[in-house]
PDB file of C-alpha atoms in Angstrom:
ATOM      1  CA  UNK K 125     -18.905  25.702 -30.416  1.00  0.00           C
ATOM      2  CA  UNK K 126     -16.409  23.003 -28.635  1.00  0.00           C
ATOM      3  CA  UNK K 127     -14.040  23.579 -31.486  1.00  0.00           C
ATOM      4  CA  UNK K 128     -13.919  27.531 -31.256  1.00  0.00           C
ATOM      5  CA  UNK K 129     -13.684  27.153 -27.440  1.00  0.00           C
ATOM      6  CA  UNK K 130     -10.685  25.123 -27.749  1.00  0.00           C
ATOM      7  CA  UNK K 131      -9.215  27.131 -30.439  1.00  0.00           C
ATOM      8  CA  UNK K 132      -9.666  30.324 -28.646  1.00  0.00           C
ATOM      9  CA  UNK K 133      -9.051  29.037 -25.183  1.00  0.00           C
ATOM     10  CA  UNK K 134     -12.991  30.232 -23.616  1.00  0.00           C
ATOM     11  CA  UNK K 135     -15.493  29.162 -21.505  1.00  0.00           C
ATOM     12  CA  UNK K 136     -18.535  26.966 -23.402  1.00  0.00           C
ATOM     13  CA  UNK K 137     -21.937  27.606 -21.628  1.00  0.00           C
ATOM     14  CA  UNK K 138     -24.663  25.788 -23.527  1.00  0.00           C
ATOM     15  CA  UNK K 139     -28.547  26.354 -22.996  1.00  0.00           C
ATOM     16  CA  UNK K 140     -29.073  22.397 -23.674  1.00  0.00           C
ATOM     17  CA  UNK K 141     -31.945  20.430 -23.952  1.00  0.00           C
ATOM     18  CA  UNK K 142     -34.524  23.499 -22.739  1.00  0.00           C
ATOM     19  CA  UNK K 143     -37.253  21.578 -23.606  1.00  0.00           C
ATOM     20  CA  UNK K 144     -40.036  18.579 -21.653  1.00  0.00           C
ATOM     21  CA  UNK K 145     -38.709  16.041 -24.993  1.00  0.00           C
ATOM     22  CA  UNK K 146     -37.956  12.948 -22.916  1.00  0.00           C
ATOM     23  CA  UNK K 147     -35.839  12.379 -26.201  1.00  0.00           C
ATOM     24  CA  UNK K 148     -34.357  15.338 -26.638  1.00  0.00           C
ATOM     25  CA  UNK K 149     -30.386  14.345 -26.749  1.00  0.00           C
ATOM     26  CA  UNK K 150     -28.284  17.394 -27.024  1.00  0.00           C
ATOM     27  CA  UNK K 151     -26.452  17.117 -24.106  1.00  0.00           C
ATOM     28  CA  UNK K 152     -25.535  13.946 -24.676  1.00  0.00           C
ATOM     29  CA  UNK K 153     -23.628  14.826 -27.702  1.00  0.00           C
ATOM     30  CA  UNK K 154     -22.397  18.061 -26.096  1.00  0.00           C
ATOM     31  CA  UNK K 155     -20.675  15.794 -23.028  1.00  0.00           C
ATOM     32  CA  UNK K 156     -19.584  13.523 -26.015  1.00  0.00           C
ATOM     33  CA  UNK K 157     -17.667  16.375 -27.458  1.00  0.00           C
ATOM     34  CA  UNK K 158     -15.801  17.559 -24.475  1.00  0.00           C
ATOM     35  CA  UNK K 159     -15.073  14.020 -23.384  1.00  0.00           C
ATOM     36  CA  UNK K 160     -13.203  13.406 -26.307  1.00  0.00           C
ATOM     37  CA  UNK K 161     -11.244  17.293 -26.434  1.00  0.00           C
ATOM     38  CA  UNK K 162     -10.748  16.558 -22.129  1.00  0.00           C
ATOM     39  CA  UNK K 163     -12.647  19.880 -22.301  1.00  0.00           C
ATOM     40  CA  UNK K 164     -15.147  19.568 -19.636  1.00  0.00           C
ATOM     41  CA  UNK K 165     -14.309  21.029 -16.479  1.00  0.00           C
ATOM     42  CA  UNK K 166     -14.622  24.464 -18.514  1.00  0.00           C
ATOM     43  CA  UNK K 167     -18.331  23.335 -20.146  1.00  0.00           C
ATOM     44  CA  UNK K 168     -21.415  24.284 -18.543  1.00  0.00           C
ATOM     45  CA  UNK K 169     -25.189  22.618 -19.632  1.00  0.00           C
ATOM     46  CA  UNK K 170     -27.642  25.084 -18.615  1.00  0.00           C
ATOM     47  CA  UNK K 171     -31.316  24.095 -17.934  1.00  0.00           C
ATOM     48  CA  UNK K 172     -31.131  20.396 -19.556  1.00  0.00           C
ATOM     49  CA  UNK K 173     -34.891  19.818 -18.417  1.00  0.00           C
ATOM     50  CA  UNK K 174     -35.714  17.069 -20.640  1.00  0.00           C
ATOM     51  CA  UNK K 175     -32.944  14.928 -18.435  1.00  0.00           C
ATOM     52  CA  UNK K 176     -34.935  15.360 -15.809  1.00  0.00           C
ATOM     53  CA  UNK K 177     -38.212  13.634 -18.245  1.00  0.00           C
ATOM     54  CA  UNK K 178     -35.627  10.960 -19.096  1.00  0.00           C
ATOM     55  CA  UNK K 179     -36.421   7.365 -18.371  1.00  0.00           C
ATOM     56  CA  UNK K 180     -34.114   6.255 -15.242  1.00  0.00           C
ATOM     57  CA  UNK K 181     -32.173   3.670 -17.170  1.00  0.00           C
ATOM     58  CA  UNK K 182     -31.166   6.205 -19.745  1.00  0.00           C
ATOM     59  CA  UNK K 183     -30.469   8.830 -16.809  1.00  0.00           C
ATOM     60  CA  UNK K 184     -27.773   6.688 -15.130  1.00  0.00           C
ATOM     61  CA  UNK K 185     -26.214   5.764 -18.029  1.00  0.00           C
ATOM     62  CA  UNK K 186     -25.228   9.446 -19.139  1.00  0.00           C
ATOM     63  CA  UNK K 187     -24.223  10.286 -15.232  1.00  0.00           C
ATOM     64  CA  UNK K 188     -21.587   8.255 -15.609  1.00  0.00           C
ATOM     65  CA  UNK K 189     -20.358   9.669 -18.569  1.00  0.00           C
ATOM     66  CA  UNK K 190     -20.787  12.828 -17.016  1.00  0.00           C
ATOM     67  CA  UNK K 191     -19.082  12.169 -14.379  1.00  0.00           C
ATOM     68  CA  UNK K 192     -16.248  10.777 -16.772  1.00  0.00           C
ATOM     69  CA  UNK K 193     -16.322  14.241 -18.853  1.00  0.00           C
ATOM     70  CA  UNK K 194     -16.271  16.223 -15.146  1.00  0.00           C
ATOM     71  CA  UNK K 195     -19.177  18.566 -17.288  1.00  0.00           C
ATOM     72  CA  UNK K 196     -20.970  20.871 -15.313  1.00  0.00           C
ATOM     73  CA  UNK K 197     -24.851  22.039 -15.120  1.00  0.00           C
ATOM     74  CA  UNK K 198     -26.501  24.875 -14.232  1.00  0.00           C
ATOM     75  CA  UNK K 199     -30.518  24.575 -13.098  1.00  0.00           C
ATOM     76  CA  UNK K 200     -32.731  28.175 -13.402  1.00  0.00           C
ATOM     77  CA  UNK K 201     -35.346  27.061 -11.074  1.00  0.00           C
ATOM     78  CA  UNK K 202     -37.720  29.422 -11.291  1.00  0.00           C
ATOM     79  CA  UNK K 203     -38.150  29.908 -15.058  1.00  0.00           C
ATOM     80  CA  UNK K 204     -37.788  25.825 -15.755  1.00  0.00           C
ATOM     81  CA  UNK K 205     -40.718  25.428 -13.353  1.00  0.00           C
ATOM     82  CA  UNK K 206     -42.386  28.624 -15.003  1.00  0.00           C
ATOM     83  CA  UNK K 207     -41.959  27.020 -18.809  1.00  0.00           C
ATOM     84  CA  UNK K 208     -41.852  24.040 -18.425  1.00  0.00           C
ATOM     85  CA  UNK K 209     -44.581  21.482 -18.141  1.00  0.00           C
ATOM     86  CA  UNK K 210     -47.229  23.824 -19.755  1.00  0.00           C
ATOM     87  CA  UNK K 211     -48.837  21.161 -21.867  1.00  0.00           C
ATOM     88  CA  UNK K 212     -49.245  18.573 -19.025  1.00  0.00           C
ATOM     89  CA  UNK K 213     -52.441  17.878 -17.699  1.00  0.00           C
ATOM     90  CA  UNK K 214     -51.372  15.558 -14.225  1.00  0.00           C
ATOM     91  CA  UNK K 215     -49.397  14.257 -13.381  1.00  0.00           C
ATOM     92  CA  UNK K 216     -47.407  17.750 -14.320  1.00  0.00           C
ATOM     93  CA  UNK K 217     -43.911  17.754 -14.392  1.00  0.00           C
ATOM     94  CA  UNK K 218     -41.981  20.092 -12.547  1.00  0.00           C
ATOM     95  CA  UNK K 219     -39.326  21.332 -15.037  1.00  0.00           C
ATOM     96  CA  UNK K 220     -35.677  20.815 -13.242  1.00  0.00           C
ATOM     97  CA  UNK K 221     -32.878  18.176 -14.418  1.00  0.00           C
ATOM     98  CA  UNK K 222     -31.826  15.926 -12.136  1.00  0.00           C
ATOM     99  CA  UNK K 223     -30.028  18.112  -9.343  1.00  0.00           C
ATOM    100  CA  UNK K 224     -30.711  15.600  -6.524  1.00  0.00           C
ATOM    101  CA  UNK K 225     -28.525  13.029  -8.803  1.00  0.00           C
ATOM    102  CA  UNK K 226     -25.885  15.368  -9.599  1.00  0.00           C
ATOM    103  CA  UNK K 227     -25.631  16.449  -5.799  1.00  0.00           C
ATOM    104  CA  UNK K 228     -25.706  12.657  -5.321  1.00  0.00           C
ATOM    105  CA  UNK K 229     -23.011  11.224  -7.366  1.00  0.00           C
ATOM    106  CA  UNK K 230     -20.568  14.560  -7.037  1.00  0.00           C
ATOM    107  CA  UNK K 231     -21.546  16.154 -10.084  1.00  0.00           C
ATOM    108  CA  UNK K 232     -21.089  20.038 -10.224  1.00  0.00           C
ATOM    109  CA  UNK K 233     -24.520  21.686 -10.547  1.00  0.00           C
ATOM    110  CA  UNK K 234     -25.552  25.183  -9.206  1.00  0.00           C
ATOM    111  CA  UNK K 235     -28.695  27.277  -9.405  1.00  0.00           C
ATOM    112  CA  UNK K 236     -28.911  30.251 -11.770  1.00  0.00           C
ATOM    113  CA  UNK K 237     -31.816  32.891 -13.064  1.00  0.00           C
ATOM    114  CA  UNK K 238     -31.367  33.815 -16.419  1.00  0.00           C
ATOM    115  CA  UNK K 239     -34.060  35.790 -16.973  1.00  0.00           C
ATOM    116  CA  UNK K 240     -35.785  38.983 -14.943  1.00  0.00           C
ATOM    117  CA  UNK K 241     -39.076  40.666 -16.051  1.00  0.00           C
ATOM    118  CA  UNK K 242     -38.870  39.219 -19.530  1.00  0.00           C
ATOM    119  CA  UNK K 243     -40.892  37.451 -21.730  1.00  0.00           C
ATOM    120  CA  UNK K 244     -39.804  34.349 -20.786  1.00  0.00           C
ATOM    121  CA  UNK K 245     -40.006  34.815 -16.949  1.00  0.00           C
ATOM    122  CA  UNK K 246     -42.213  38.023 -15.702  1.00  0.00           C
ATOM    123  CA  UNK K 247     -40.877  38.027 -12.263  1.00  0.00           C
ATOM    124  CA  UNK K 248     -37.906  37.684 -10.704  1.00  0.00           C
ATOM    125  CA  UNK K 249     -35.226  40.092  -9.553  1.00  0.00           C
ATOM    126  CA  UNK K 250     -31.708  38.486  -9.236  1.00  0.00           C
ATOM    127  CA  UNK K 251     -32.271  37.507  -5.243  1.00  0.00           C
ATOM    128  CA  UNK K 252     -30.599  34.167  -5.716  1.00  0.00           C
ATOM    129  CA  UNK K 253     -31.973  33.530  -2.065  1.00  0.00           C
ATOM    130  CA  UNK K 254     -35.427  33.338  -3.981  1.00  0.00           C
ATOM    131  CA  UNK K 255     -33.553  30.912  -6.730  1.00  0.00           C
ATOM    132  CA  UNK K 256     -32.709  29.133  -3.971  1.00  0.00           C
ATOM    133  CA  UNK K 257     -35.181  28.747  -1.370  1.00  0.00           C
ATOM    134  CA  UNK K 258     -37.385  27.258  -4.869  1.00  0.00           C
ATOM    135  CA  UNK K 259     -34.963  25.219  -6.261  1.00  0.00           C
ATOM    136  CA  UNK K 260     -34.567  23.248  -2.750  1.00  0.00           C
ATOM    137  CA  UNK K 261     -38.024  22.659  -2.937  1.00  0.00           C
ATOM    138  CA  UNK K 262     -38.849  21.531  -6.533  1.00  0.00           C
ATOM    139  CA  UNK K 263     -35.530  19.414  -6.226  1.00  0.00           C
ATOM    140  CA  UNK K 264     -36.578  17.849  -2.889  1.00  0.00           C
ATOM    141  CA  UNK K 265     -33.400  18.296  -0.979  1.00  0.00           C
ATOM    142  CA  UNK K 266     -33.923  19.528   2.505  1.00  0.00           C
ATOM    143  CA  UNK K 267     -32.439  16.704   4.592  1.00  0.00           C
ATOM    144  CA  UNK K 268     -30.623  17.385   7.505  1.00  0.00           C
ATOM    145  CA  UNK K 269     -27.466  16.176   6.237  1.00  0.00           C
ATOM    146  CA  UNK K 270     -27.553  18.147   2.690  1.00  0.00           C
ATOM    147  CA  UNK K 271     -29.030  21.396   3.467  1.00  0.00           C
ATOM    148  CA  UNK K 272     -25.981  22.686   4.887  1.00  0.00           C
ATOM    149  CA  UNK K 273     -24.781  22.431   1.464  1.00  0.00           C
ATOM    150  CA  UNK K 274     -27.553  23.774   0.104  1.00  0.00           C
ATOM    151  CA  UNK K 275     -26.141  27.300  -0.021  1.00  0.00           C
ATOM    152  CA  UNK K 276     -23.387  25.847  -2.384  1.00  0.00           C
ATOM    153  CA  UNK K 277     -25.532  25.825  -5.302  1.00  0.00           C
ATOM    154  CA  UNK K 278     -25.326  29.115  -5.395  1.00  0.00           C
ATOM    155  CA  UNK K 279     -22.080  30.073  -4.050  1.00  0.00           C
ATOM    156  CA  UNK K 280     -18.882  27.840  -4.725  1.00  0.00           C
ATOM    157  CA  UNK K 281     -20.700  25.349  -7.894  1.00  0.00           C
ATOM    158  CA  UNK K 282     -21.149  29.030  -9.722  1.00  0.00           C
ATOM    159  CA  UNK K 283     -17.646  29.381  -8.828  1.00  0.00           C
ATOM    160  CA  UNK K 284     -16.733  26.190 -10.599  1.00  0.00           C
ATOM    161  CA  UNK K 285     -18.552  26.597 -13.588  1.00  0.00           C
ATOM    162  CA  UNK K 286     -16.684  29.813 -14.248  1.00  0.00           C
ATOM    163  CA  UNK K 287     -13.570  28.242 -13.585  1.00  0.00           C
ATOM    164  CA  UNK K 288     -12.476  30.573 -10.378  1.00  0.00           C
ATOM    165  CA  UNK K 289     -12.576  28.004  -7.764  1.00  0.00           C
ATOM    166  CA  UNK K 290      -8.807  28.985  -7.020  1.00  0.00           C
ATOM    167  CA  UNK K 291      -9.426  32.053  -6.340  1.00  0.00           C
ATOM    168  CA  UNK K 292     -13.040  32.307  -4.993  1.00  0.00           C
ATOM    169  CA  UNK K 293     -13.764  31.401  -1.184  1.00  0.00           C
ATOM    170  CA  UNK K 294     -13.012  33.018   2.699  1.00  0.00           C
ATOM    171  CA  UNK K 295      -9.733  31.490   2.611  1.00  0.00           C
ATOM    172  CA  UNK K 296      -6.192  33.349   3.313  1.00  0.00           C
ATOM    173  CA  UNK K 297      -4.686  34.771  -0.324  1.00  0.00           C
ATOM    174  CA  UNK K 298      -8.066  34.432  -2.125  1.00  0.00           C
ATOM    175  CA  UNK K 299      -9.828  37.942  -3.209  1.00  0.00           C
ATOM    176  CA  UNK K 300     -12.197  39.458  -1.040  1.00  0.00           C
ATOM    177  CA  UNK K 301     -15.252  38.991  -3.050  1.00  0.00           C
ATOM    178  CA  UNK K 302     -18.117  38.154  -0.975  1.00  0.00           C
ATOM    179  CA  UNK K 303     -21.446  38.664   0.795  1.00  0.00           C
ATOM    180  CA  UNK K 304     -22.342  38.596   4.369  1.00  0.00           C
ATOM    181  CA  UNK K 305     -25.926  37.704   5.133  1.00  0.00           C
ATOM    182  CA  UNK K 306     -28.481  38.282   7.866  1.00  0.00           C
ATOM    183  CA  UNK K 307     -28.068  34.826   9.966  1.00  0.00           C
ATOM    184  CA  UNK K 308     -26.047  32.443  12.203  1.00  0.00           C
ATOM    185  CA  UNK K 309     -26.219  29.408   9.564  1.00  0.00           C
ATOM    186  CA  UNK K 310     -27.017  27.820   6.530  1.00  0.00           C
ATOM    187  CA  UNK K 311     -30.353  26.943   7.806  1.00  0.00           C
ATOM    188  CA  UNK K 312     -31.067  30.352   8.829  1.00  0.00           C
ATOM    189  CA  UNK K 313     -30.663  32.268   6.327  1.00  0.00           C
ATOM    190  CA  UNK K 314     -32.139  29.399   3.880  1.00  0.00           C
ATOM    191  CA  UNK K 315     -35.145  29.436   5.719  1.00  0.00           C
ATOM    192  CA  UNK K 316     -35.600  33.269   6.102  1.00  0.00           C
ATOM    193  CA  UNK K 317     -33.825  33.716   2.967  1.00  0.00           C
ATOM    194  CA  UNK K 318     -31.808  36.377   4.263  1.00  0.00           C
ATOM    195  CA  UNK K 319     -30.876  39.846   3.829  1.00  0.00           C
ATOM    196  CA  UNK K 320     -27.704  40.613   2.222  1.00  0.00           C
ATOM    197  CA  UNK K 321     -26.090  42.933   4.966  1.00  0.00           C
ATOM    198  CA  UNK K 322     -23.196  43.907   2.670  1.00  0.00           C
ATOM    199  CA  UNK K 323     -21.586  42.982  -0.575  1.00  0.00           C
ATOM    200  CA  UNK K 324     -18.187  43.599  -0.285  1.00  0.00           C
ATOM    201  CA  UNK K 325     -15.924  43.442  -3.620  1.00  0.00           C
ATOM    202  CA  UNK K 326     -12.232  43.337  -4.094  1.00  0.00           C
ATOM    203  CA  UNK K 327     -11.891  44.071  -0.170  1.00  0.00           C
ATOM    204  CA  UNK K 328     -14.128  47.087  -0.613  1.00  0.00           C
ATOM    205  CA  UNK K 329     -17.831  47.599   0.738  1.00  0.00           C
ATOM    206  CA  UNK K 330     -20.243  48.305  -2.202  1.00  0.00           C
ATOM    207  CA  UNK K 331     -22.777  48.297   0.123  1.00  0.00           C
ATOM    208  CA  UNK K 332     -23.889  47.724   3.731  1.00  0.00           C
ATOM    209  CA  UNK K 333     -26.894  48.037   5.664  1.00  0.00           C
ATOM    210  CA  UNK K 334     -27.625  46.745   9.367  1.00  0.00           C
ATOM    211  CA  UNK K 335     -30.161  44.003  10.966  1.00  0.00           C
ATOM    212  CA  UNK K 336     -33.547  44.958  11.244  1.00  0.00           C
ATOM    213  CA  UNK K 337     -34.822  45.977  14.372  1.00  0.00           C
ATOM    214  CA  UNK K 338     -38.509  45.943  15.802  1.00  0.00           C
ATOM    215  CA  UNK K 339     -40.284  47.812  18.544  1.00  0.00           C
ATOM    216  CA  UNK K 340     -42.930  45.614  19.448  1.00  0.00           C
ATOM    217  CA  UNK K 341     -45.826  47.311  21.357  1.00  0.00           C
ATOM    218  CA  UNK K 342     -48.297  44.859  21.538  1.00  0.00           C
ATOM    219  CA  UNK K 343     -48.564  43.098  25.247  1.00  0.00           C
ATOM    220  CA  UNK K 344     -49.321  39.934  25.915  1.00  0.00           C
ATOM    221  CA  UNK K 345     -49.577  40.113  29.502  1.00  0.00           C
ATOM    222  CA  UNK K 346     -46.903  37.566  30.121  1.00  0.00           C
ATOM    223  CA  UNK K 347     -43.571  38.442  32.046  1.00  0.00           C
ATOM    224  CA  UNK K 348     -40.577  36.793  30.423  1.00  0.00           C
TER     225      UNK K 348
END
């Protein structure tokens, strides 16, 4: 796969090490490969669950050759917790890699679903609010100080896995490609995981709809 990539200058997205194996090793050799070819800012490991099984010694030894090979991940929340696990009794594991890591040491990981009303996951329905509001939880990272970038992991990390970073984003010059959602912040609209209120692409609506409103009818006998 690394060796057609390179030859025909693509993208390599790899569903790695889908699997509880606290042995498993494929993405090891996978962020071997591009290390060598300097070809990993355009790899992406999808799912890599048995890292998150791995012993801790063995874990921090490979983030620091990820970190050297710049490799990214992508973590489908929803169907690792769904699949994974099944044949432990308890303690149960909950299925994710290590996204609190990767956050942690500045390695590029963002939230995906890969699968809708399938076989392998019978819900889901693309809201990546839902991917994220379960993702946050199962990977423990609702701090003050890091859910404000919570809403990265599905925003600008997607962007750098697919290798638009340049042009992606609400800065001047880059396309207008973007979604505006029903809050004031990052916390809002994580914790009410928020309506989209328009999808706007190439500087063009492709849909809009506005806030909610509510009649409320019910007194409480209070003055406010």
């Amino acid at each position: 796969i690394v060796e057609l990539a390179i030859k025909y200058d693509k993208l390599i997205d790899v569903h790695c090490d889908e699997t509880d194996d606290p042995h498993s090793r494929f993405v090891e050799l996978l962020n071997a490969l591009v290390l060598m070819e300097d070809y990993g800012t355009r790899t992406t490991a999808s799912h890599t669950c048995s890292f998150g099984s791995a012993n801790n010694s063995y874990a921090y030894r490979m983030i620091d050759l990820f970190k050297k090979s710049k490799m990214n991940f992508i973590a489908c929340p929803t169907e690792n917790a769904y699949l994974q696990g099944r044949q432990d009794t308890y303690p149960k594991r909950r299925g994710l890699t290590r996204v609190k890591e990767f956050m942690e040491e500045g390695i590029n990981i963002a939230f995906a679903q890969d699968s809708i009303n399938d076989p392998w996951y019978p819900m889901g329905n693309g809201n990546l609010m839902n991917i994220l509001d379960n993702g946050i939880h199962l990977a423990q990272i609702m701090s003050p100080e890091v859910i404000e970038k919570d809403l990265d992991l599905i925003t600008y990390n997607g962007a750098r896995c697919l290798n638009i970073q340049d042009r992606y984003g609400l800065e001047v010059g880059k396309d207008a490609n973007f979604t505006v959602l029903d809050g004031n912040s990052p916390f809002d609209v994580i914790r009410n995981r928020a309506r989209v209120l328009a999808s706007i692409r190439k500087g063009e609506y492709l849909f809009k709809q506005k806030p909610i409103e509510y009649e409320v009818e019910l007194d409480l006998g209070v003055n406010y």
